[in-house]
Coordinates of C-alpha atoms in Angstrom, one line a residue:
Chain A
X164 CA -52.2 -100.2 43.7
X165 CA -52.1 -99.4 40.0
X166 CA -49.7 -96.9 38.2
X167 CA -51.4 -93.9 37.0
X168 CA -51.6 -93.1 33.5
X169 CA -49.9 -89.7 34.2
X170 CA -47.0 -91.8 35.7
X171 CA -46.8 -94.1 32.6
X172 CA -46.8 -91.0 30.3
X173 CA -44.1 -89.4 32.4
X174 CA -42.0 -92.6 32.2
X175 CA -42.3 -92.9 28.6
X176 CA -41.1 -89.1 28.2
X177 CA -38.3 -89.7 30.6
X178 CA -37.1 -93.0 29.2
X179 CA -37.9 -92.2 25.6
X180 CA -39.0 -95.9 25.5
X181 CA -42.6 -96.9 25.2
X182 CA -44.7 -99.5 26.8
X183 CA -46.0 -100.5 23.4
X184 CA -49.0 -102.2 24.8
X185 CA -50.8 -103.3 28.0
X186 CA -48.4 -106.2 28.4
X187 CA -45.6 -103.7 28.9
X188 CA -47.7 -101.9 31.5
X189 CA -48.4 -105.2 33.3
X190 CA -44.6 -105.9 33.2
X191 CA -44.0 -102.7 35.2
X192 CA -46.8 -103.5 37.7
X193 CA -45.3 -106.9 38.2
X194 CA -41.8 -105.4 38.6
X195 CA -43.1 -103.0 41.3
X196 CA -44.7 -105.7 43.2
X197 CA -41.7 -107.6 43.2
X198 CA -39.6 -104.7 44.3
X199 CA -42.1 -104.0 47.2
X200 CA -40.5 -107.0 49.1
X201 CA -37.8 -104.7 49.9
X202 CA -40.0 -103.0 52.5
X203 CA -39.9 -106.2 54.6
X204 CA -36.3 -105.5 55.5
X205 CA -35.4 -103.3 58.4
X206 CA -32.9 -100.8 57.4
X207 CA -33.0 -98.5 60.4
X208 CA -29.5 -96.8 60.7
X209 CA -28.1 -98.3 57.7
X210 CA -26.2 -96.2 55.2
X211 CA -26.9 -96.8 51.5
X212 CA -24.0 -98.4 49.7
X213 CA -22.9 -96.8 46.4
X214 CA -19.9 -99.0 45.7
X215 CA -18.3 -102.1 47.3
X216 CA -15.0 -100.1 46.9
X217 CA -16.3 -97.2 49.1
X218 CA -13.5 -97.7 51.7
X219 CA -10.8 -97.0 49.0
X220 CA -9.6 -93.7 47.3
X221 CA -10.8 -93.2 44.0
X222 CA -8.0 -91.7 42.0
X223 CA -8.3 -89.4 39.0
X224 CA -5.8 -89.2 36.2
X225 CA -3.6 -86.2 35.7
X226 CA -5.2 -83.6 33.4
X227 CA -2.8 -84.5 30.5
X228 CA -4.0 -85.3 27.1
X229 CA -2.8 -88.6 26.2
X230 CA -4.9 -89.5 23.1
X231 CA -7.4 -88.0 20.8
X232 CA -7.2 -86.6 17.4
X233 CA -9.6 -89.3 16.2
X234 CA -12.5 -87.4 14.7
X235 CA -12.7 -89.6 11.6
X236 CA -13.1 -92.7 13.8
X237 CA -15.8 -91.1 16.0
X238 CA -17.8 -89.8 13.1
X239 CA -17.4 -93.1 11.3
X240 CA -20.2 -94.8 13.1
X241 CA -22.7 -92.0 12.8
X242 CA -25.4 -92.1 10.2
X243 CA -26.1 -88.5 9.7
X244 CA -23.3 -86.1 9.8
X245 CA -22.1 -82.9 8.1
X246 CA -18.4 -82.0 8.1
X247 CA -17.5 -82.6 11.7
X248 CA -20.9 -82.2 13.2
X249 CA -23.3 -84.9 14.2
X250 CA -26.6 -84.0 12.8
X251 CA -29.7 -84.2 14.9
X252 CA -33.4 -83.3 14.0
X253 CA -34.7 -80.1 15.5
X254 CA -34.8 -80.0 19.3
X255 CA -37.2 -78.4 21.9
X256 CA -40.1 -80.1 20.5
X257 CA -41.8 -82.3 23.2
X258 CA -42.9 -85.7 22.5
X259 CA -46.8 -85.6 22.1
X260 CA -49.0 -86.7 24.8
X261 CA -50.0 -90.3 25.2
X262 CA -53.3 -89.9 23.4
X263 CA -51.7 -88.4 20.4
X264 CA -48.5 -90.5 20.5
X265 CA -49.9 -93.9 19.1
X266 CA -50.3 -92.2 15.8
X267 CA -47.1 -90.2 15.9
X268 CA -44.9 -93.1 16.2
X269 CA -46.8 -95.1 13.4
X270 CA -44.1 -93.9 11.1
X271 CA -41.4 -96.1 12.7
Chain B
X1425 CA -5.9 -134.2 21.0
X1426 CA -4.5 -130.6 20.6
X1427 CA -7.9 -128.9 20.6
X1428 CA -8.9 -130.6 23.8
X1429 CA -5.6 -129.8 25.7
X1430 CA -5.4 -127.3 28.3
X1431 CA -4.0 -123.8 27.7
X1432 CA -0.8 -124.7 29.7
X1433 CA -0.2 -127.9 27.5
X1434 CA -1.0 -126.2 24.1
X1435 CA 1.3 -123.4 25.2
X1436 CA 4.1 -125.9 25.8
X1437 CA 3.3 -127.6 22.5
X1438 CA 3.7 -124.3 20.5
X1439 CA 7.0 -123.5 22.4
X1440 CA 8.2 -127.0 21.4
X1441 CA 7.1 -126.7 17.8
X1442 CA 4.8 -129.7 18.0
X1443 CA 2.0 -127.4 16.5
X1444 CA 2.2 -124.1 14.9
X1445 CA 0.0 -121.0 15.7
X1446 CA -1.5 -121.1 12.2
X1447 CA -2.1 -124.9 12.4
X1448 CA -4.0 -124.3 15.7
X1449 CA -6.0 -121.3 14.3
X1450 CA -7.0 -123.2 11.3
X1451 CA -8.2 -126.2 13.3
X1452 CA -10.3 -123.9 15.5
X1453 CA -11.7 -122.1 12.6
X1454 CA -12.7 -125.3 11.0
X1455 CA -14.3 -126.5 14.1
X1456 CA -16.3 -123.4 14.4
X1457 CA -17.7 -123.9 10.9
X1458 CA -18.6 -127.4 11.6
X1459 CA -20.3 -126.6 14.8
X1460 CA -22.3 -123.6 13.4
X1461 CA -25.5 -125.0 14.7
X1462 CA -24.5 -124.2 18.2
X1463 CA -24.7 -120.5 17.2
X1464 CA -22.1 -119.7 19.7
X1465 CA -20.4 -117.1 17.6
X1466 CA -21.9 -113.9 16.2
X1467 CA -18.8 -112.8 14.3
X1468 CA -15.9 -115.0 13.3
X1469 CA -13.0 -112.8 12.5
X1470 CA -11.2 -115.2 10.3
X1471 CA -8.8 -113.0 8.4
X1472 CA -7.5 -111.0 11.3
X1473 CA -7.2 -114.3 13.4
X1474 CA -5.1 -115.8 10.7
X1475 CA -2.9 -112.7 10.5
X1476 CA -2.5 -112.8 14.2
X1477 CA -1.5 -116.4 14.2
X1478 CA 1.0 -115.8 11.6
X1479 CA 2.7 -113.1 13.5
X1480 CA 2.7 -115.3 16.4
X1481 CA 4.3 -118.1 14.4
X1482 CA 7.2 -115.5 13.3
X1483 CA 7.7 -115.0 17.0
X1484 CA 8.0 -118.5 18.0
X1485 CA 10.3 -119.1 15.0
X1486 CA 12.6 -116.4 16.4
X1487 CA 12.3 -118.0 19.8
X1488 CA 10.7 -114.9 21.2
X1489 CA 7.1 -115.7 22.1
X1490 CA 5.3 -113.1 24.1
X1491 CA 4.2 -115.2 26.9
X1492 CA 1.9 -118.3 27.7
X1493 CA -0.9 -116.7 25.6
X1494 CA 1.0 -116.3 22.6
X1495 CA -0.6 -118.0 19.6
X1496 CA -3.7 -119.1 21.6
X1497 CA -7.0 -118.9 20.2
X1498 CA -9.6 -117.1 22.4
X1499 CA -13.2 -115.8 21.9
X1500 CA -14.6 -112.8 23.3
X1501 CA -18.3 -112.0 24.4
X1502 CA -20.0 -109.5 21.9
X1503 CA -20.4 -106.9 24.7
X1504 CA -16.7 -105.9 24.6
X1505 CA -15.4 -103.3 22.2
X1506 CA -13.0 -104.9 19.5
X1507 CA -11.4 -102.4 17.2
X1508 CA -12.3 -103.0 13.5
X1509 CA -14.6 -105.9 14.5
X1510 CA -18.4 -105.5 14.8
X1511 CA -19.6 -105.3 18.3
X1512 CA -23.5 -105.9 18.6
X1513 CA -24.5 -106.9 22.1
X1514 CA -26.8 -109.1 20.2
X1515 CA -29.2 -106.1 19.7
X1516 CA -30.4 -104.4 16.6
X1517 CA -29.3 -101.2 18.4
X1518 CA -25.5 -102.0 17.6
X1519 CA -25.9 -104.1 14.5
X1520 CA -23.3 -103.0 12.2
X1521 CA -21.3 -101.1 14.9
X1522 CA -17.6 -101.3 14.3
X1523 CA -15.7 -100.4 17.5
X1524 CA -13.1 -97.9 17.0
X1525 CA -11.2 -99.2 19.9
X1526 CA -10.2 -102.4 22.1
X1527 CA -11.7 -102.9 25.5
X1528 CA -8.7 -103.0 27.9
X1529 CA -9.0 -106.6 28.5
X1530 CA -9.1 -107.4 24.7
X1531 CA -6.0 -105.2 24.2
X1532 CA -4.2 -107.0 26.9
X1533 CA -4.8 -110.3 25.5
X1534 CA -3.8 -109.0 21.9
X1535 CA -0.6 -107.6 23.4
X1536 CA 0.2 -111.0 24.7
X1537 CA -0.2 -112.5 21.2
X1538 CA -3.6 -114.2 21.8
X1539 CA -5.5 -115.0 18.6
X1540 CA -9.1 -113.4 18.8
X1541 CA -11.2 -115.9 16.8
X1542 CA -14.5 -114.0 17.1
X1543 CA -17.1 -112.5 19.1
X1544 CA -19.6 -114.8 21.0
X1545 CA -23.4 -114.8 21.2
X1546 CA -25.1 -113.7 24.3
X1547 CA -28.6 -112.5 25.6
X1548 CA -29.3 -109.0 24.2
X1549 CA -27.2 -106.5 26.2
X1550 CA -26.5 -109.3 28.4
X1551 CA -29.8 -109.2 30.1
X1552 CA -31.0 -112.8 30.6
X1553 CA -30.0 -116.1 31.9
X1554 CA -30.5 -118.3 28.9
X1555 CA -28.6 -116.7 26.1
X1556 CA -31.8 -117.1 24.4
X1557 CA -32.9 -113.4 24.0
X1558 CA -30.4 -112.1 21.5
X1559 CA -31.3 -111.0 17.8
X1560 CA -29.1 -113.5 16.4
X1561 CA -31.0 -116.4 18.0
X1562 CA -30.4 -118.8 21.0
X1563 CA -27.1 -120.6 21.7
X1564 CA -27.3 -124.2 22.0
X1565 CA -25.4 -126.1 24.7
X1566 CA -22.9 -128.4 23.2
X1567 CA -23.8 -131.1 25.7
X1568 CA -27.1 -131.4 23.8
X1569 CA -25.1 -133.3 21.1
X1570 CA -23.0 -135.2 23.6
X1571 CA -22.8 -139.0 23.8
X1572 CA -23.5 -138.6 27.5
X1573 CA -26.7 -136.7 27.0
X1574 CA -28.1 -138.6 24.1
X1575 CA -27.6 -141.9 25.9
X1576 CA -29.7 -140.6 28.7
X1577 CA -32.4 -138.9 26.8
X1578 CA -35.5 -140.8 26.0
X1579 CA -37.6 -139.3 23.2
X1580 CA -41.2 -138.5 24.5
X1581 CA -42.7 -139.4 21.0
X1582 CA -41.1 -141.2 17.9
X1583 CA -40.9 -138.2 15.9
X1584 CA -38.9 -136.0 18.5
X1585 CA -35.4 -135.8 17.5
X1586 CA -32.3 -133.9 18.8
X1587 CA -33.6 -130.9 16.8
X1588 CA -36.3 -130.1 19.4
X1589 CA -34.4 -131.8 22.3
X1590 CA -31.6 -129.4 22.7
X1591 CA -30.8 -127.6 25.9
X1592 CA -29.8 -124.0 26.7
X1593 CA -26.4 -122.9 27.6
X1594 CA -27.5 -120.7 30.4
X1595 CA -26.6 -117.0 30.4
X1596 CA -26.0 -114.4 29.5
X1597 CA -22.4 -115.3 28.4
X1598 CA -23.8 -118.6 26.7
X1599 CA -21.8 -118.2 23.6
X1600 CA -18.5 -117.9 25.3
X1601 CA -19.3 -120.9 27.6
X1602 CA -20.5 -123.0 24.4
X1603 CA -17.2 -121.9 22.6
X1604 CA -15.0 -123.1 25.3
X1605 CA -17.0 -126.3 26.1
X1606 CA -16.9 -127.3 22.4
X1607 CA -13.2 -126.8 22.1
X1608 CA -13.3 -124.1 19.5
X1609 CA -11.1 -121.9 21.7
X1610 CA -9.0 -122.2 24.7
X1611 CA -10.4 -119.4 26.8
X1612 CA -13.2 -116.9 26.4
X1613 CA -14.1 -113.6 27.9
X1614 CA -17.7 -113.2 29.3
X1615 CA -19.1 -110.7 31.7
X1616 CA -20.7 -111.3 35.1
X1617 CA -23.2 -108.9 36.6
X1618 CA -25.6 -111.3 38.2
X1619 CA -24.1 -114.7 37.6
X1620 CA -23.7 -114.3 33.7
X1621 CA -20.3 -116.1 33.6
X1622 CA -21.0 -118.7 36.2
X1623 CA -24.5 -119.8 35.2
X1624 CA -23.4 -120.7 31.6
X1625 CA -20.3 -122.3 32.9
X1626 CA -22.3 -124.6 35.2
X1627 CA -24.6 -125.6 32.4
X1628 CA -21.7 -126.1 29.9
X1629 CA -19.4 -127.9 32.2
X1630 CA -16.7 -125.3 32.1
X1631 CA -14.9 -123.3 34.6
X1632 CA -16.4 -119.8 35.0
X1633 CA -14.6 -117.2 37.1
X1634 CA -15.9 -114.0 38.4
X1635 CA -13.2 -111.7 39.8
X1636 CA -13.4 -109.3 42.5
X1637 CA -14.9 -106.1 41.5
X1638 CA -12.2 -103.8 40.8
X1639 CA -9.6 -106.3 39.8
X1640 CA -10.1 -106.3 36.2
X1641 CA -10.8 -103.3 34.1
X1642 CA -14.3 -102.6 32.8
X1643 CA -13.1 -100.1 30.1
X1644 CA -14.6 -101.0 26.8
X1645 CA -17.0 -103.4 28.3
X1646 CA -20.4 -102.0 27.4
X1647 CA -21.9 -101.4 30.8
X1648 CA -24.9 -102.8 32.3
X1649 CA -24.5 -102.1 36.0
X1650 CA -21.4 -100.1 36.7
X1651 CA -21.3 -100.9 40.3
X1652 CA -21.4 -104.8 39.6
X1653 CA -20.2 -105.5 36.2
X1654 CA -17.0 -107.5 35.8
X1655 CA -15.3 -109.2 32.9
X1656 CA -15.6 -113.0 33.3
X1657 CA -13.1 -115.7 32.5
X1658 CA -14.2 -119.1 31.0
X1659 CA -12.0 -121.9 30.6
X1660 CA -11.8 -125.7 30.7
X1661 CA -9.8 -125.9 33.8
X1662 CA -9.0 -123.8 36.9
X1663 CA -5.3 -123.5 36.0
X1664 CA -6.1 -122.0 32.7
X1665 CA -8.5 -119.5 34.5
X1666 CA -5.4 -118.5 36.8
X1667 CA -3.3 -117.8 33.7
X1668 CA -5.9 -115.6 32.2
X1669 CA -6.4 -113.8 35.3
X1670 CA -2.7 -113.2 35.6
X1671 CA -2.9 -111.5 32.2
X1672 CA -5.8 -109.4 32.7
X1673 CA -5.7 -108.2 36.3
X1674 CA -4.4 -104.9 37.4
X1675 CA -4.9 -101.3 37.6
X1676 CA -6.2 -99.4 34.4
X1677 CA -5.8 -95.7 34.4
X1678 CA -8.9 -95.8 32.0
X1679 CA -11.1 -97.4 34.5
X1680 CA -11.1 -95.5 37.8
X1681 CA -12.8 -98.3 39.6
X1682 CA -9.9 -100.6 39.2
X1683 CA -7.9 -100.5 42.5
X1684 CA -4.3 -99.1 42.6
X1685 CA -2.7 -102.0 44.4
X1686 CA 0.0 -103.9 42.5
X1687 CA -1.3 -107.2 41.2
X1688 CA 1.0 -110.0 41.2
X1689 CA 0.3 -112.8 38.8
X1690 CA 0.6 -115.9 40.8
X1691 CA 1.5 -119.7 40.2
X1692 CA -1.5 -121.5 41.3
X1693 CA -0.4 -123.8 44.3
X1694 CA -1.2 -127.4 44.0
X1695 CA -3.0 -127.9 47.4
X1696 CA -2.4 -131.2 49.0
X1697 CA -3.3 -130.5 52.5
X1698 CA -6.7 -128.8 53.1
X1699 CA -6.8 -129.4 56.8
X1700 CA -6.2 -125.7 57.6
X1701 CA -9.2 -124.6 55.5
X1702 CA -12.4 -123.6 56.8
X1703 CA -15.2 -124.2 54.3
X1704 CA -18.6 -122.1 54.9
X1705 CA -22.0 -123.8 53.8
X1706 CA -24.5 -121.0 53.8
X1707 CA -27.9 -122.5 54.7
X1708 CA -29.9 -119.9 52.8
X1709 CA -28.5 -121.2 49.6
X1710 CA -30.6 -124.3 50.0
X1711 CA -33.1 -122.3 47.9
X1712 CA -36.5 -123.3 46.9
X1713 CA -36.4 -125.1 43.5
X1714 CA -33.0 -126.4 44.2
X1715 CA -33.0 -130.0 42.6
X1716 CA -32.3 -133.1 44.8
X1717 CA -29.5 -134.0 42.6
X1718 CA -27.7 -130.7 43.2
X1719 CA -28.6 -130.8 46.9
X1720 CA -27.1 -134.2 47.2
X1721 CA -24.0 -133.1 45.0
X1722 CA -23.4 -130.1 47.3
X1723 CA -23.6 -132.4 50.4
X1724 CA -21.1 -134.8 48.9
X1725 CA -18.8 -131.9 48.1
X1726 CA -18.9 -130.7 51.7
X1727 CA -18.2 -134.3 52.9
X1728 CA -15.2 -134.3 50.5
X1729 CA -13.7 -131.5 52.2
X1730 CA -14.4 -132.8 55.7
X1731 CA -12.9 -136.1 55.0
X1732 CA -9.9 -134.5 53.7
X1733 CA -9.5 -132.7 57.1
X1734 CA -10.9 -129.3 56.3
X1735 CA -13.3 -127.6 58.9
X1736 CA -16.7 -127.5 57.2
X1737 CA -19.3 -125.2 59.0
X1738 CA -22.8 -124.3 58.3
X1739 CA -23.0 -120.4 58.1
X1740 CA -25.8 -118.0 57.7
X1741 CA -26.2 -115.2 55.1
X1742 CA -29.6 -113.9 56.5
X1743 CA -30.4 -111.3 53.8
X1744 CA -29.9 -113.8 50.9
X1745 CA -33.6 -114.0 50.3
X1746 CA -33.8 -110.4 49.5
X1747 CA -30.6 -110.0 47.3
X1748 CA -32.6 -111.0 44.2
X1749 CA -35.0 -108.1 44.9
X1750 CA -32.2 -105.8 45.7
X1751 CA -30.6 -106.7 42.5
X1752 CA -33.8 -106.1 40.5
X1753 CA -34.0 -102.6 41.7
X1754 CA -30.4 -101.5 41.4
X1755 CA -29.8 -103.3 38.2
X1756 CA -32.9 -101.8 36.4
X1757 CA -31.9 -98.2 37.9
X1758 CA -28.3 -98.6 36.6
X1759 CA -29.6 -99.9 33.3
X1760 CA -32.0 -97.2 32.8
X1761 CA -29.1 -94.8 33.1
X1762 CA -26.6 -96.8 30.9
X1763 CA -29.0 -97.4 28.0
X1764 CA -29.6 -93.7 27.8
X1765 CA -26.6 -93.3 25.6
X1766 CA -28.2 -95.3 22.8
X1767 CA -30.0 -92.4 21.0
X1768 CA -28.9 -93.0 17.2
X1769 CA -27.1 -89.8 17.1
X1770 CA -23.4 -90.9 17.3
X1771 CA -23.5 -94.6 16.8
X1772 CA -25.7 -97.6 16.4
X1773 CA -29.2 -97.7 14.8
X1774 CA -30.9 -94.5 14.0
X1775 CA -34.5 -94.3 13.1
X1776 CA -35.7 -92.5 9.9
X1777 CA -38.0 -90.3 11.8
X1778 CA -36.9 -86.7 11.5
X1779 CA -39.7 -84.5 13.1
X1780 CA -37.9 -83.8 16.4
X1781 CA -34.9 -85.0 18.4
X1782 CA -37.1 -86.5 20.9
X1783 CA -39.3 -88.6 18.5
X1784 CA -36.2 -89.7 16.6
X1785 CA -34.7 -90.9 20.0
X1786 CA -38.0 -92.6 20.9
X1787 CA -38.4 -94.3 17.7
X1788 CA -34.8 -95.4 17.5
X1789 CA -34.9 -96.9 20.9
X1790 CA -38.2 -98.6 20.1
X1791 CA -36.7 -100.2 17.0
X1792 CA -33.4 -101.0 18.6
X1793 CA -34.1 -102.6 21.8
X1794 CA -36.1 -105.7 22.5
X1795 CA -38.8 -106.1 25.1
X1796 CA -36.5 -107.3 27.9
X1797 CA -34.2 -104.2 27.6
X1798 CA -37.1 -101.8 27.2
X1799 CA -38.8 -103.4 30.2
X1800 CA -35.9 -102.9 32.4
X1801 CA -35.3 -99.2 31.3
X1802 CA -39.0 -98.5 32.2
X1803 CA -38.8 -100.2 35.4
X1804 CA -35.5 -98.6 36.3
X1805 CA -36.9 -95.1 35.6
X1806 CA -39.9 -95.8 37.8
X1807 CA -37.5 -96.7 40.7
X1808 CA -35.6 -93.4 39.9
X1809 CA -38.6 -91.1 40.0
X1810 CA -38.3 -88.4 42.5
X1811 CA -41.3 -89.8 44.5
X1812 CA -39.8 -93.4 44.4
X1813 CA -36.0 -92.6 44.8
X1814 CA -35.9 -93.1 48.7
X1815 CA -38.5 -95.8 48.8
X1816 CA -36.9 -98.0 46.1
X1817 CA -33.4 -97.1 45.0
X1818 CA -31.9 -95.7 48.4
X1819 CA -33.6 -98.5 50.1
X1820 CA -32.1 -101.0 47.9
X1821 CA -28.7 -99.6 48.4
X1822 CA -29.2 -100.0 52.3
X1823 CA -30.2 -103.7 51.7
X1824 CA -27.1 -104.0 49.5
X1825 CA -25.0 -102.9 52.4
X1826 CA -26.7 -105.6 54.6
X1827 CA -26.0 -108.3 52.1
X1828 CA -22.4 -107.3 51.8
X1829 CA -22.2 -107.1 55.6
X1830 CA -23.5 -110.7 55.8
X1831 CA -20.5 -111.9 54.0
X1832 CA -18.0 -109.7 56.1
X1833 CA -19.5 -111.2 59.3
X1834 CA -19.0 -114.8 57.9
X1835 CA -15.4 -114.4 56.5
X1836 CA -14.5 -112.6 59.8
X1837 CA -15.7 -115.5 61.8
X1838 CA -12.8 -117.6 60.2
X1839 CA -14.4 -119.1 57.1
X1840 CA -11.9 -119.0 54.1
X1841 CA -14.2 -119.9 51.4
X1842 CA -18.0 -120.6 50.9
X1843 CA -19.2 -123.6 49.0
X1844 CA -22.7 -123.3 47.4
X1845 CA -24.6 -124.6 44.4
X1846 CA -24.3 -122.5 41.2
X1847 CA -27.6 -123.2 39.6
X1848 CA -30.9 -124.7 40.8
X1849 CA -30.8 -127.6 38.3
X1850 CA -29.1 -128.8 35.1
X1851 CA -29.7 -127.1 31.7
X1852 CA -33.4 -126.9 30.7
X1853 CA -34.6 -127.8 27.1
X1854 CA -35.0 -124.7 25.2
X1855 CA -38.7 -125.4 24.5
X1856 CA -39.3 -125.5 28.2
X1857 CA -37.1 -122.5 29.2
X1858 CA -39.0 -120.1 26.8
X1859 CA -42.2 -120.9 28.6
X1860 CA -41.4 -118.3 31.2
X1861 CA -40.5 -114.9 30.5
X1862 CA -36.9 -113.5 30.8
X1863 CA -37.4 -111.5 34.2
X1864 CA -39.0 -114.5 35.9
X1865 CA -36.2 -116.9 34.7
X1866 CA -33.6 -114.3 35.7
X1867 CA -35.1 -113.9 39.2
X1868 CA -35.0 -117.7 39.5
X1869 CA -31.7 -118.5 37.9
X1870 CA -29.7 -115.7 39.4
X1871 CA -30.7 -116.5 42.9
X1872 CA -27.5 -118.4 43.8
X1873 CA -24.9 -116.2 41.9
X1874 CA -25.9 -112.5 42.1
X1875 CA -25.2 -111.9 46.0
X1876 CA -21.5 -112.2 45.1
X1877 CA -22.0 -109.3 42.6
X1878 CA -23.8 -107.4 45.3
X1879 CA -20.8 -107.8 47.6
X1880 CA -18.2 -107.5 44.8
X1881 CA -16.6 -110.9 45.9
X1882 CA -14.7 -113.2 43.6
X1883 CA -16.6 -116.5 42.8
X1884 CA -16.1 -119.5 40.6
X1885 CA -18.0 -122.2 39.1
X1886 CA -16.2 -125.6 39.0
X1887 CA -18.0 -128.4 36.9
X1888 CA -18.5 -131.3 39.4
X1889 CA -20.5 -134.1 37.9
X1890 CA -23.1 -135.0 35.3
X1891 CA -26.6 -135.0 36.3
X1892 CA -29.1 -138.0 35.6
X1893 CA -29.9 -136.5 32.2
X1894 CA -26.2 -136.5 31.3
X1895 CA -25.8 -132.8 31.7
X1896 CA -23.0 -130.8 33.7
X1897 CA -23.7 -129.6 37.0
X1898 CA -21.3 -127.3 38.7
X1899 CA -20.7 -126.1 42.3
X1900 CA -19.6 -122.5 43.2
X1901 CA -17.0 -121.3 45.6
X1902 CA -17.0 -117.8 46.9
X1903 CA -13.9 -116.1 48.3
X1904 CA -12.7 -113.1 50.1
X1905 CA -12.2 -109.9 48.4
X1906 CA -9.1 -109.9 46.2
X1907 CA -8.2 -113.3 47.5
X1908 CA -8.3 -115.0 44.1
X1909 CA -5.2 -117.1 44.9
X1910 CA -6.8 -118.8 47.8
X1911 CA -10.1 -119.3 45.9
X1912 CA -8.5 -120.8 42.9
X1913 CA -6.2 -123.0 44.8
X1914 CA -9.4 -124.4 46.8
X1915 CA -11.1 -124.8 43.3
X1916 CA -8.3 -126.5 41.8
X1917 CA -8.1 -129.0 44.6
X1918 CA -11.8 -129.7 44.3
X1919 CA -11.5 -130.0 40.5
X1920 CA -8.7 -132.6 41.0
X1921 CA -11.0 -134.7 43.3
X1922 CA -13.9 -134.7 41.1
X1923 CA -12.4 -135.7 37.8
X1924 CA -15.2 -134.2 35.7
X1925 CA -15.7 -136.2 32.5
X1926 CA -14.7 -134.8 29.1
X1927 CA -17.5 -134.1 26.8
X1928 CA -17.8 -136.7 24.1
X1929 CA -18.6 -134.7 20.9
X1930 CA -18.5 -136.4 17.4
X1931 CA -17.6 -133.0 15.7
X1932 CA -14.6 -132.6 17.8
X1933 CA -13.3 -136.2 17.3
X1934 CA -13.3 -135.5 13.5
X1935 CA -11.3 -132.3 13.8
X1936 CA -9.0 -133.4 16.5
X1937 CA -7.6 -136.2 14.6
X1938 CA -5.1 -137.5 17.1
X1939 CA -5.9 -140.8 18.9
X1940 CA -9.0 -140.0 20.8
X1941 CA -7.8 -140.3 24.7
X1942 CA -11.0 -141.9 26.3
X1943 CA -11.0 -140.3 29.7
X1944 CA -12.1 -142.3 32.7
X1945 CA -15.6 -141.1 33.8
X1946 CA -16.4 -139.2 37.0
X1947 CA -15.6 -141.1 40.1
X1948 CA -17.6 -138.5 41.7
X1949 CA -21.2 -139.0 40.6

């Protein structure tokens, strides 16, 4: 059962990572095949496990500010910034569809 | 033989003034330079290390050392944040990234006066079992250059030399393992998500400890799988690992997954009587592909305990076969989530593409991540799709519980510690290792180690003997949750019985100019 082109396209949009070529798609197919072995295990009545520490309390800190004021350090690693802002290219522009995308990413 | 001493021995020497911290630091730095071909270090922080050594020296002069780690040169895997020092995760995504803060474990080491020599090499973002898939190239196992290996290797053709014959360190903490193994530091930090500390420890002949999940803070460790990652400890003997554990364990308010219980650093007992111990041998760990050599070694080790009076029983962990599959799904899913932070906006690599946020993100990630990372992100996202969530992700979480329960049942039946192999064979030559892709390799190599990560249990690799090829082979002990004291006590006893040989490296002989103590070879192999 091969993964449809729609799903591949959807994955690239979600992950913002591309398959690059048929090898990448092949990789995913094999990963799914490998994972399918899970269905051999009977898990009736078994609760999913989120954390091995599930039977302990998770403590949150008091809502007290103990550190901060490090704007300079935090901005220090960003490539594009203006005053105290991180600068991003315009948003709300969806990634082009699969057919168009090959050419779109040629610039990188 | 100062560089080859244990942490405890060198600490005593520093206290007694037989060596100074700056001397020690300089020797280590010199050895790092002359073992550069190992490619164990990505960044050597020479200036800051010497400064730390000088400060330590002042403290020793005043008779006020901070503790047993004061002045001790250590190395840290390059996926831990280190303030002012580049942290790359061996990826183009973080090349040039200078951390603004120290990971908690790094801070703890520095607070105790340890000297940070540098950051060690790894598989990109700690994904891999060879330390071969990072952008700075593969790490070479120091044993490739040992007398023991050279004596046993028969060149396949007259032109073949050691250049093409070298073996891998295992991974992903290969740089840290190689650094400890080649005596350039006395201890190193690694990380362990599926075996990444124990696997290279086995291949490099050093002790590799994976602590219980929740014991040591992950704050500042660039995360792979939040529910399984732990900082790992690599040292040359079990005693040293206990010392490191003592300085690192404990609740961290910055990591809410660390337990609140008071951790008391312990003095590791010297077990003489193992007759009250029950050692479990999980039969499913006789995995396909396990070399005959290791099988024999495992059996011999079991006999060792039996002959010393311990109760040795065969046990069953029935879901072992599925743990690698379960890990594959949970790991890729958490990775997909954790790698989402790398978008070029606040730190790390940023693409020049300016057309839109999404295209910039996509291009940045395309340029910054290698195939392995990208492959895992895509697989992870697949398993997290709405239509797949129950079928794969939740299913894997259920299987995880079954795996964890297997261990609970076995420990409840009276077993104290489990004894298993760590790896399927000794270290493979690099040329052979790269014939298979990363995922296949990881799936094969992680089989014996990652169930402990699933269940969050402490586990340790202890070097046991040399293989027929003259390379290290280790065995693994898995303990009960938060029972590191018992686990390490058993490991220490085993280490003493085994007398694993010291690696004979020409480079080290030259730098450690005291009379070379020729240690008696293994009585075990």
